[in-house]
Amino acid sequence: MAIVDPIYEGLASGWKHLDGALYQGSDKPQSLEADVVIIGTGAGGGVAAEILTQAGLSVIMVEKGPLRSSRDFDMEERTAYPNLYQQAAAMKTADKAIGIFQGRAVGGSTTVNWTTSIRTPADTLAYWQSEFAVKGLSADELEPWFEQMESRLNISQWAFEPNRNNGMLRRGCEQLGWDYTVIKRNVLGCWNTGYCGMGCPVNAKQSMLVTTIPAALSAGATLLSRFEATQIEHHADKVFGIWVQARDQNLAPRPEKLMLKARHYILAGGAIHTPVLMMRSGLTDPMQLLGKRTFLHPTVLSGAVFDEAINGHSGAPQSIYSDQFVWRDGAAGELGYKLEVPPIHPVLIASKTLGFGKSHAELMANFNQLQVVIALVRDGFHPESQGGSVSLDGKGFKLDYPLTAPFWRAARAAFASMAELQFAAGARRVLPISEGVGYLNSWQEAKAAIADMSLAPLKTVVASAHVMGGCPMGEDTTKAMVDSFGQSHYLENLSVMDGSVFPTSLGANPQLSIYGMVAKNATALAGRLAPQSKPPETAPETDPVADGVPETAA
Ligand SMILES: Cc1cc2nc3c(=O)[nH]c(=O)nc-3n(C[C@H](O)[C@H](O)[C@H](O)COP(=O)(O)OP(=O)(O)OC[C@H]3O[C@@H](n4cnc5c(N)ncnc54)[C@H](O)[C@@H]3O)c2cc1C
């Protein structure tokens, strides 16, 4: 079957695309104007771009990463991580105790995510309403927006047999009588390859790269890739421009800059990066909220060796989850954890396991029989779970995330649950991924060892693919930077539409929450802006996009 590449075809049809690596500036910085400028093209930026262009508004999308397409997705970790991930997939907290995965390419993290699509849990929405004065986001109020996005992105329950990695999670739950759910995925015509994390090679994943962004470009929007928004120019209660700086093939800064002007500006650079841009630009933040309460769903891992082949690299990476332990102590009680599995690719797993030399070689030798369960800890609800703190650090940033006592209690409980589940599913040996424990040969042995094992930063492997918070929403300005529609409390023509607005983590994988909430907020914004839609007041002196800059995907 031929694989249609919407990026390749769209560029050939004349989409307006400017690649920062190829951009030839002039002596005088040029400017571009539109009704709306959107910084970041991930889950939030992509949805906003489509809705605003559909409403007849002119839109410029800006993305720091490159524009890649299925032609570039060669199913190789060594290509995918440097090309498509922040810091080549090696981003870490300041103390190096937590490894963080975040996308950095057109489509943002949706280009590399694993397609699990879950609506925001009702407990989370209720907690936001009572603790953060978030309005208009009850499950009922969000329902039509989730329905809209589920239809737009072809989100439906995975109708095929789970791969064996997920199958063992299901089998363990069945044996123990634990809750489990078959996952809904945003895929259309999925080939079940298992390579979602390296960019879908067949464009089945309904990421922003192949859905909303092509729709916006076909409707006349402009895309700037390999351009980073570096400075928001503002005065009193208004933004009057955003500087973007070109990046070269290796994403190193080039001297060329552009000034972008619009009636309204949307920040959608994702958690960490949206707050960083706001802090670097010196935006009003009287309560010092920016970057604080950054959440990660910090995740611990348990490996298990089965007699049979698991081949966790193959097949839909996530198709089963268990919520048995997420809410059992109430939202603000002990930290709950969600059980899922990751895809098992060699570099990913080798970097998230322990040991070196012989022991590591032994582990990797059993690679095809390795099954892995992950426990994603729900952070941000318990009083001693305040998340991490992003701060500016020279030209970059750092994220301090203290792993507090309630997290370690949850991690220990999670290691026990994962081992119990894996043995119930038939594992021969279980390996909690924390230094000093080693292989455990029975649930009885595991129970005692896990109760006793020492857990600590850098000893216990902790990872995250869910970065949230740092620019919270709500109506109470002592706790929130933006209102419940994502509109800044301080700047009348600025909104934030990405995962940074969550006041806590979610207790569920984030993409569908972002899609639904941004659909609602962008539609409201379009209603505000569209009736008076008009061409920019002053035409730019020169238009770098129209001036024939080569339009290319790479
Ligand atoms: C490996 C992996 C697997 C995942 N699996 C799932 C899953 O199965 N289900 C799920 O629900 N979630 C999953 N997630 C998480 C989910 O994809 C993200 O939560 C979601 O995409 C976040 O959306 P966002 O709009 O906040 O930011 P992102 O999607 O991360 O997009 C932000 C974009 O903005 C760009 N940017 C940042 N700063 C600037 C700047 N200054 N100038 C220009 N551009 C900028 C970034 O380069 C990035 O491309 C996964 C994430 C990863 C990394």
XYZ file of C-alpha atoms and ligand atoms in Angstrom:
607
model
C 0.000 0.000 0.000
C 1.379 3.402 -0.943
C 2.054 5.684 1.997
C 0.695 9.155 1.431
C 3.008 11.800 2.881
C 0.846 14.863 3.574
C 3.885 17.011 4.336
C 5.622 16.260 1.076
C 2.431 16.773 -0.904
C 1.475 19.917 0.970
C 4.852 21.548 0.412
C 4.625 20.681 -3.274
C 1.189 22.325 -3.388
C 2.628 25.628 -2.142
C 2.213 25.704 1.632
C 3.812 28.748 3.228
C 6.788 27.332 5.070
C 9.961 29.059 6.127
C 12.845 26.917 7.391
C 15.139 28.774 9.792
C 18.151 26.759 8.653
C 17.732 28.093 5.116
C 16.416 31.551 5.855
C 18.453 34.392 4.363
C 17.824 37.517 6.410
C 18.695 41.035 5.435
C 20.681 43.665 7.353
C 17.513 45.003 8.878
C 15.380 42.503 10.857
C 12.193 41.757 8.944
C 8.757 41.282 10.363
C 5.724 39.139 9.621
C 2.163 39.836 10.664
C -0.971 37.770 11.170
C -4.104 37.780 13.267
C -2.624 35.160 15.587
C 0.923 33.961 16.248
C 1.239 30.525 17.862
C 4.511 29.466 19.490
C 4.884 25.675 19.467
C 3.177 23.124 17.232
C 2.404 20.240 19.589
C -0.907 19.061 21.012
C -1.981 22.576 22.000
C -0.497 24.601 19.131
C -1.725 22.220 16.430
C -5.337 22.197 17.608
C -5.381 25.973 18.082
C -3.921 26.552 14.596
C -6.577 24.501 12.848
C -9.500 26.036 14.725
C -8.313 29.608 14.247
C -7.604 29.229 10.528
C -10.999 27.552 10.065
C -12.529 30.665 11.618
C -10.951 32.737 8.853
C -8.062 34.133 10.878
C -4.531 34.388 9.522
C -2.126 32.341 11.609
C 1.659 31.995 11.920
C 2.914 28.846 13.652
C 6.443 28.807 15.057
C 8.374 25.647 15.893
C 11.881 25.375 17.252
C 12.343 21.862 15.909
C 12.529 20.732 12.296
C 9.730 19.822 9.900
C 10.109 16.098 9.322
C 7.765 13.659 7.666
C 7.194 9.936 7.298
C 9.947 9.879 4.667
C 12.411 10.712 7.430
C 11.014 8.231 9.966
C 13.360 5.302 9.434
C 12.394 3.387 12.620
C 15.894 3.880 14.023
C 16.314 5.142 17.572
C 19.658 6.728 16.682
C 17.934 8.941 14.102
C 14.700 9.617 15.930
C 15.998 10.782 19.304
C 18.395 13.505 18.068
C 15.972 14.662 15.373
C 12.654 14.610 17.134
C 13.223 14.932 20.902
C 14.255 17.734 23.242
C 17.948 17.302 24.079
C 18.118 14.146 21.940
C 15.868 12.358 24.461
C 18.515 12.797 27.176
C 16.870 15.647 29.097
C 17.110 15.296 32.871
C 16.220 17.104 36.057
C 19.020 19.202 37.580
C 20.166 16.371 39.876
C 19.927 13.892 36.935
C 17.540 11.706 38.938
C 14.652 11.862 36.433
C 14.977 11.340 32.680
C 12.439 13.364 30.703
C 11.096 12.724 27.206
C 9.569 15.624 25.300
C 9.192 16.146 21.563
C 10.910 18.885 19.568
C 9.766 18.900 15.954
C 6.737 20.070 14.024
C 3.886 18.257 15.783
C 5.703 18.515 19.124
C 5.462 15.515 21.416
C 2.503 14.203 19.393
C 4.937 13.314 16.592
C 6.660 10.838 18.904
C 4.014 9.879 21.439
C 2.513 6.471 21.948
C -1.118 7.336 20.980
C -2.851 6.548 24.289
C -5.902 8.811 24.448
C -7.705 9.227 27.764
C -10.159 11.927 28.852
C -9.260 13.940 31.957
C -10.319 11.936 35.035
C -13.389 13.330 36.851
C -11.468 13.348 40.189
C -8.850 15.659 38.686
C -11.424 18.075 37.294
C -13.262 18.171 40.636
C -9.993 18.850 42.473
C -9.121 21.731 40.119
C -12.537 23.259 40.633
C -12.380 23.096 44.434
C -8.680 23.895 44.961
C -7.777 26.149 42.023
C -11.077 27.876 41.157
C -11.020 26.420 37.652
C -14.368 27.152 35.987
C -16.247 25.546 33.106
C -14.187 22.347 33.010
C -16.502 19.766 34.534
C -16.719 16.391 32.789
C -20.116 17.401 31.359
C -18.858 20.746 30.073
C -15.851 19.108 28.454
C -17.778 16.215 26.929
C -18.608 17.915 23.590
C -14.999 19.045 23.181
C -13.653 15.575 23.827
C -16.193 14.179 21.381
C -15.126 16.748 18.780
C -11.446 15.906 19.137
C -12.023 12.145 19.343
C -13.840 12.386 16.041
C -11.237 14.722 14.483
C -8.326 12.492 15.473
C -10.027 9.150 14.872
C -9.701 8.148 18.503
C -11.211 4.748 19.158
C -10.638 1.665 21.253
C -7.835 -0.558 19.957
C -9.736 -3.352 18.239
C -6.870 -5.821 17.865
C -5.148 -8.245 20.180
C -2.656 -6.367 22.400
C 1.005 -7.153 21.805
C 2.476 -9.555 24.384
C 3.936 -6.787 26.508
C 0.448 -5.322 26.997
C -1.047 -8.811 26.963
C 0.911 -9.692 30.116
C -0.403 -6.576 31.842
C -3.925 -7.719 30.985
C -3.224 -11.304 32.019
C -1.834 -10.196 35.391
C -4.900 -8.009 36.012
C -7.233 -10.850 35.070
C -5.441 -13.294 37.372
C -5.599 -10.875 40.290
C -9.060 -9.494 39.596
C -7.668 -5.994 39.096
C -9.272 -3.289 37.004
C -7.990 -2.853 33.462
C -9.070 -0.948 30.352
C -8.443 -1.418 26.633
C -6.876 1.823 25.468
C -8.335 4.255 22.936
C -5.750 5.357 20.369
C -5.562 8.191 17.828
C -4.743 6.053 14.808
C -6.262 5.477 11.392
C -5.182 2.383 9.495
C -2.460 1.514 12.034
C 0.084 -1.051 10.761
C 0.797 -2.172 14.349
C 4.528 -1.646 13.852
C 5.314 -0.463 17.395
C 7.445 2.484 16.265
C 5.145 5.380 17.296
C 7.971 6.779 19.454
C 10.200 7.299 16.400
C 7.597 9.077 14.292
C 4.895 7.017 12.623
C 6.442 5.622 9.420
C 3.030 5.141 7.773
C 1.185 8.288 8.928
C -1.427 6.228 10.746
C -0.882 8.060 14.016
C -3.173 11.060 14.001
C -0.534 13.375 15.399
C -0.656 17.118 14.843
C 1.967 16.598 12.118
C -0.498 14.852 9.815
C -3.865 16.284 10.914
C -4.365 19.801 12.259
C -1.126 21.343 10.992
C -1.614 20.273 7.346
C -5.236 21.478 7.621
C -4.088 24.871 8.883
C -1.396 25.149 6.195
C -3.815 24.172 3.448
C -6.130 26.915 4.696
C -3.366 29.494 4.311
C -1.487 29.481 7.631
C 2.291 30.026 7.649
C 4.734 27.677 9.358
C 8.157 28.727 10.578
C 10.207 25.669 11.528
C 13.656 25.789 13.105
C 12.765 29.183 14.532
C 12.752 29.634 18.294
C 10.661 32.279 20.045
C 13.208 34.005 22.250
C 11.576 37.170 23.573
C 8.044 38.456 24.069
C 7.958 42.243 23.722
C 5.281 43.698 25.991
C 4.261 46.933 27.576
C 1.570 47.637 30.169
C -1.158 45.049 29.492
C -0.292 44.217 25.876
C 2.120 42.115 23.878
C 3.340 43.958 20.799
C 5.587 41.389 19.196
C 7.570 38.185 19.584
C 11.157 37.800 18.393
C 12.018 34.504 16.777
C 15.547 33.392 16.025
C 16.563 31.082 13.192
C 18.296 27.789 13.991
C 20.678 25.833 11.780
C 20.561 22.166 10.710
C 21.811 21.169 14.176
C 19.422 23.588 15.854
C 22.260 25.875 16.919
C 21.210 29.549 16.939
C 21.866 31.558 13.772
C 22.114 35.360 13.856
C 18.943 35.845 11.753
C 15.876 37.032 13.594
C 12.302 37.925 12.687
C 9.765 40.033 14.551
C 6.264 38.543 14.561
C 3.305 40.821 15.131
C -0.300 39.833 15.705
C -3.575 40.825 17.283
C -3.306 37.860 19.622
C -0.438 35.602 20.715
C -0.709 31.989 21.863
C 2.051 30.233 23.764
C 1.997 26.480 23.168
C 5.631 25.484 23.716
C 4.605 22.879 26.285
C 5.315 22.674 29.995
C 8.870 23.782 30.886
C 9.353 25.757 27.624
C 6.298 28.032 27.798
C 7.112 29.117 31.373
C 10.788 29.540 30.380
C 9.852 31.892 27.514
C 7.557 33.857 29.809
C 10.211 34.132 32.529
C 12.929 35.087 30.062
C 10.665 37.820 28.700
C 10.057 39.231 32.168
C 6.265 38.831 32.099
C 4.353 40.010 35.142
C 4.239 37.245 37.737
C 3.490 38.857 41.095
C 2.898 35.544 42.895
C 6.049 33.934 41.411
C 4.040 31.093 39.899
C 5.882 30.606 36.601
C 7.785 27.334 36.393
C 6.652 26.251 39.868
C 4.442 23.184 40.252
C 5.843 21.490 37.171
C 4.560 17.910 37.185
C 5.960 14.780 35.596
C 3.926 11.711 36.538
C 7.312 10.424 37.782
C 7.448 6.824 36.648
C 9.177 3.720 38.005
C 9.778 0.533 36.018
C 9.689 -3.185 36.670
C 11.257 -5.681 34.254
C 10.217 -9.336 34.042
C 11.729 -12.215 32.138
C 9.265 -14.662 30.611
C 10.012 -18.075 29.141
C 8.185 -17.120 25.975
C 9.125 -14.313 23.623
C 7.524 -10.971 24.458
C 8.982 -8.879 21.607
C 7.855 -5.633 23.181
C 9.269 -3.603 20.310
C 6.557 -4.904 18.037
C 2.879 -3.918 17.986
C 0.918 -0.971 19.382
C 3.071 0.212 22.293
C 0.204 0.833 24.691
C -3.167 -0.909 24.482
C -3.990 -1.831 28.105
C -3.787 0.154 31.352
C -4.858 -0.467 34.916
C -6.313 2.208 37.197
C -6.487 -0.179 40.144
C -4.229 2.043 42.270
C -4.711 5.596 40.948
C -7.443 7.012 43.167
C -7.899 4.481 45.915
C -6.889 6.864 48.708
C -8.783 9.911 47.372
C -7.314 12.735 45.264
C -5.288 14.402 48.035
C -4.419 11.173 49.841
C -1.417 8.919 49.272
C -0.059 9.289 45.741
C -1.742 6.834 43.397
C -0.179 5.226 40.351
C -1.370 4.115 36.961
C -0.016 0.874 35.491
C 0.931 0.794 31.808
C 3.712 -0.653 29.655
C 6.284 1.170 27.477
C 7.506 0.104 24.048
C 10.664 -2.002 24.467
C 13.307 -0.716 22.081
C 17.003 -1.391 22.745
C 18.329 2.135 23.378
C 15.256 3.208 25.323
C 15.398 0.194 27.604
C 19.188 0.046 27.903
C 19.148 3.658 29.105
C 16.400 2.994 31.632
C 17.848 -0.107 33.251
C 20.717 -0.524 35.649
C 24.140 -1.990 35.861
C 26.926 -2.176 33.320
C 29.285 -4.718 31.865
C 28.281 -8.346 32.448
C 24.991 -7.799 34.301
C 23.776 -5.282 31.744
C 24.832 -7.539 28.881
C 22.897 -10.423 30.480
C 19.792 -8.301 30.767
C 20.013 -7.134 27.179
C 20.688 -10.703 26.018
C 17.195 -11.583 27.275
C 15.798 -8.581 25.483
C 13.120 -10.417 23.492
C 11.808 -12.153 26.608
C 11.724 -8.948 28.594
C 8.372 -7.557 29.663
C 8.218 -4.141 31.328
C 5.494 -2.543 33.414
C 5.610 1.136 34.361
C 3.851 2.902 37.240
C 3.089 6.572 36.606
C 2.743 8.375 39.917
C -0.003 10.999 40.157
C 1.825 14.122 41.454
C 0.515 17.529 42.542
C -2.471 16.627 44.735
C -0.895 15.623 48.067
C 0.353 18.573 50.184
C 3.902 17.150 50.052
C 3.803 16.684 46.274
C 4.379 20.180 44.921
C 6.183 19.051 41.767
C 9.288 20.623 40.304
C 10.503 24.129 39.776
C 11.859 25.504 36.493
C 14.318 28.380 36.697
C 16.479 30.271 34.229
C 20.072 29.148 34.152
C 22.329 31.285 31.995
C 21.005 30.898 28.463
C 19.059 27.766 29.345
C 16.949 26.501 32.203
C 17.021 23.892 34.920
C 14.287 21.819 36.473
C 14.620 20.902 40.126
C 12.227 18.154 41.081
C 12.526 16.909 44.668
C 11.397 13.305 45.038
C 9.647 13.552 48.403
C 8.684 10.888 50.972
C 5.125 10.412 49.608
C 6.624 9.710 46.166
C 8.915 7.024 47.587
C 6.003 5.446 49.462
C 4.085 5.312 46.192
C 7.148 3.955 44.349
C 7.586 1.121 46.866
C 3.886 0.227 46.677
C 4.113 0.378 42.877
C 7.172 -1.922 42.712
C 5.214 -4.439 44.793
C 2.084 -4.157 42.615
C 4.131 -4.533 39.414
C 5.998 -7.597 40.712
C 2.786 -9.213 41.954
C 1.180 -8.573 38.567
C 4.154 -9.879 36.577
C 4.398 -13.089 38.599
C 0.618 -13.564 38.296
C 1.044 -13.230 34.518
C 3.658 -16.002 34.524
C 7.004 -14.200 34.779
C 9.988 -16.417 35.632
C 11.937 -13.590 37.246
C 11.156 -9.982 38.120
C 13.642 -7.112 38.264
C 12.592 -3.882 40.004
C 14.626 -1.233 38.227
C 16.413 0.086 41.298
C 20.002 -0.571 42.236
C 20.823 -3.290 44.725
C 17.754 -5.513 44.373
C 18.575 -7.904 41.548
C 16.359 -10.594 40.060
C 13.557 -11.926 42.256
C 12.308 -15.464 41.698
C 8.838 -15.535 43.266
C 6.165 -13.173 44.484
C 6.913 -14.206 48.080
C 10.583 -13.346 47.651
C 9.708 -10.114 45.842
C 7.270 -8.997 48.526
C 9.907 -9.215 51.248
C 12.712 -7.738 49.135
C 10.650 -4.765 47.941
C 9.445 -3.979 51.467
C 13.111 -3.772 52.477
C 14.816 -2.308 49.419
C 16.388 1.125 49.645
C 14.960 3.622 47.173
C 16.761 6.845 46.365
C 17.419 9.384 43.598
C 19.943 8.035 41.045
C 19.652 4.531 42.553
C 16.074 4.101 41.462
C 15.403 4.754 37.788
C 12.689 7.414 37.431
C 11.469 8.669 34.052
C 8.759 10.879 32.596
C 7.087 11.418 29.225
C 4.330 13.606 30.679
C 5.495 17.137 31.456
C 2.700 19.354 32.799
C 2.124 22.560 34.756
C 4.277 25.611 35.446
C 1.743 28.177 34.188
C -1.431 27.260 36.048
C -4.981 28.159 35.060
C -7.841 29.224 37.303
C -9.809 32.259 38.350
C -7.841 32.926 41.566
C -4.909 35.170 40.604
C -2.968 34.176 43.706
C -2.754 30.663 42.257
C -3.087 31.121 38.493
C -1.285 32.883 35.637
C -4.115 32.376 33.121
C -7.881 32.037 33.466
C -9.860 28.882 32.772
C -9.830 29.739 29.024
C -6.048 30.053 28.986
C -6.244 33.849 28.724
C -3.443 35.650 30.590
C -4.549 37.408 33.766
C -2.092 40.208 32.952
C -1.804 40.638 29.176
C -5.008 41.115 27.216
C -3.749 39.681 23.920
C -1.883 36.626 25.252
C -3.153 33.083 25.862
C -1.464 29.850 26.886
C -2.776 26.692 25.229
C -0.711 23.666 26.170
C -0.033 21.265 29.029
C 1.610 23.958 31.141
C -1.783 25.253 32.324
C -2.669 22.133 34.338
C -2.735 23.015 38.050
C -1.740 19.447 38.993
C -0.803 16.369 37.010
C -3.755 14.475 35.544
C -3.527 10.883 36.698
C -3.941 9.989 33.011
C -1.920 10.404 29.830
C -2.212 14.085 28.847
C -2.735 14.434 25.102
C -6.533 14.169 24.949
C -6.935 16.572 27.885
C -4.889 19.137 25.949
C -6.794 18.533 22.703
C -10.196 18.923 24.371
C -9.382 21.951 26.490
C -7.559 23.757 23.686
C -10.438 23.038 21.272
C -12.755 24.757 23.742
C -10.431 27.691 24.404
C -9.379 28.269 20.784
C -13.009 28.206 19.674
C -13.836 30.867 22.260
C -10.848 32.937 21.140
C -11.856 32.605 17.476
C -15.292 33.925 18.465
C -13.644 36.949 20.033
C -11.262 37.639 17.160
C -13.013 36.483 14.011
C -15.873 38.992 13.641
C -13.432 41.872 13.343
C -10.949 39.863 11.300
C -9.104 42.099 8.893
C -5.761 42.180 7.107
C -2.788 43.391 9.142
C -2.874 47.148 9.646
C 0.487 47.721 7.995
C 1.890 45.467 5.361
C 5.348 44.177 6.271
C 8.107 45.947 4.399
C 9.192 42.662 2.910
C 7.594 39.291 3.270
C 10.318 36.679 3.776
C 7.904 33.820 3.099
C 6.619 35.251 -0.168
C 10.153 36.239 -1.162
C 10.819 32.751 -2.358
C 12.702 31.169 0.499
C 13.038 27.478 -0.340
C 10.274 25.450 1.225
C 11.531 22.108 2.332
C 10.784 19.432 4.844
C 14.337 18.930 5.984
C 7.798 9.517 24.042
C 6.475 10.122 24.456
C 5.341 9.321 24.542
C 4.122 9.874 24.934
N 3.004 9.096 24.897
C 1.791 9.653 25.171
C 0.595 8.908 25.007
O 0.611 7.759 24.561
N -0.575 9.509 25.347
C -0.631 10.778 25.832
O -1.719 11.246 26.170
N 0.492 11.512 25.965
C 1.682 10.998 25.618
N 2.818 11.759 25.689
C 2.697 13.155 26.159
C 1.976 14.063 25.172
O 2.428 13.855 23.851
C 2.240 15.509 25.608
O 1.721 15.644 26.929
C 1.603 16.547 24.716
O 2.000 16.425 23.372
C 1.991 17.940 25.233
O 1.421 18.907 24.394
P 1.927 20.407 24.464
O 1.171 21.172 23.451
O 1.875 20.854 25.874
O 3.485 20.358 24.087
P 4.288 19.552 22.987
O 3.410 18.584 22.278
O 5.491 19.005 23.655
O 4.702 20.664 21.916
C 5.465 21.787 22.233
C 6.283 22.186 21.013
O 6.696 23.548 21.180
C 8.027 23.695 20.720
N 8.628 24.846 21.400
C 8.901 24.955 22.716
N 9.412 26.171 22.982
C 9.468 26.832 21.815
C 9.930 28.129 21.444
N 10.416 28.986 22.355
N 9.872 28.492 20.139
C 9.361 27.641 19.205
N 8.920 26.395 19.506
C 8.969 25.994 20.795
C 8.684 22.381 21.084
O 9.850 22.159 20.287
C 7.561 21.385 20.826
O 7.639 20.885 19.503
C 4.047 11.245 25.293
C 5.176 12.045 25.201
C 6.379 11.495 24.772
C 7.580 12.389 24.661
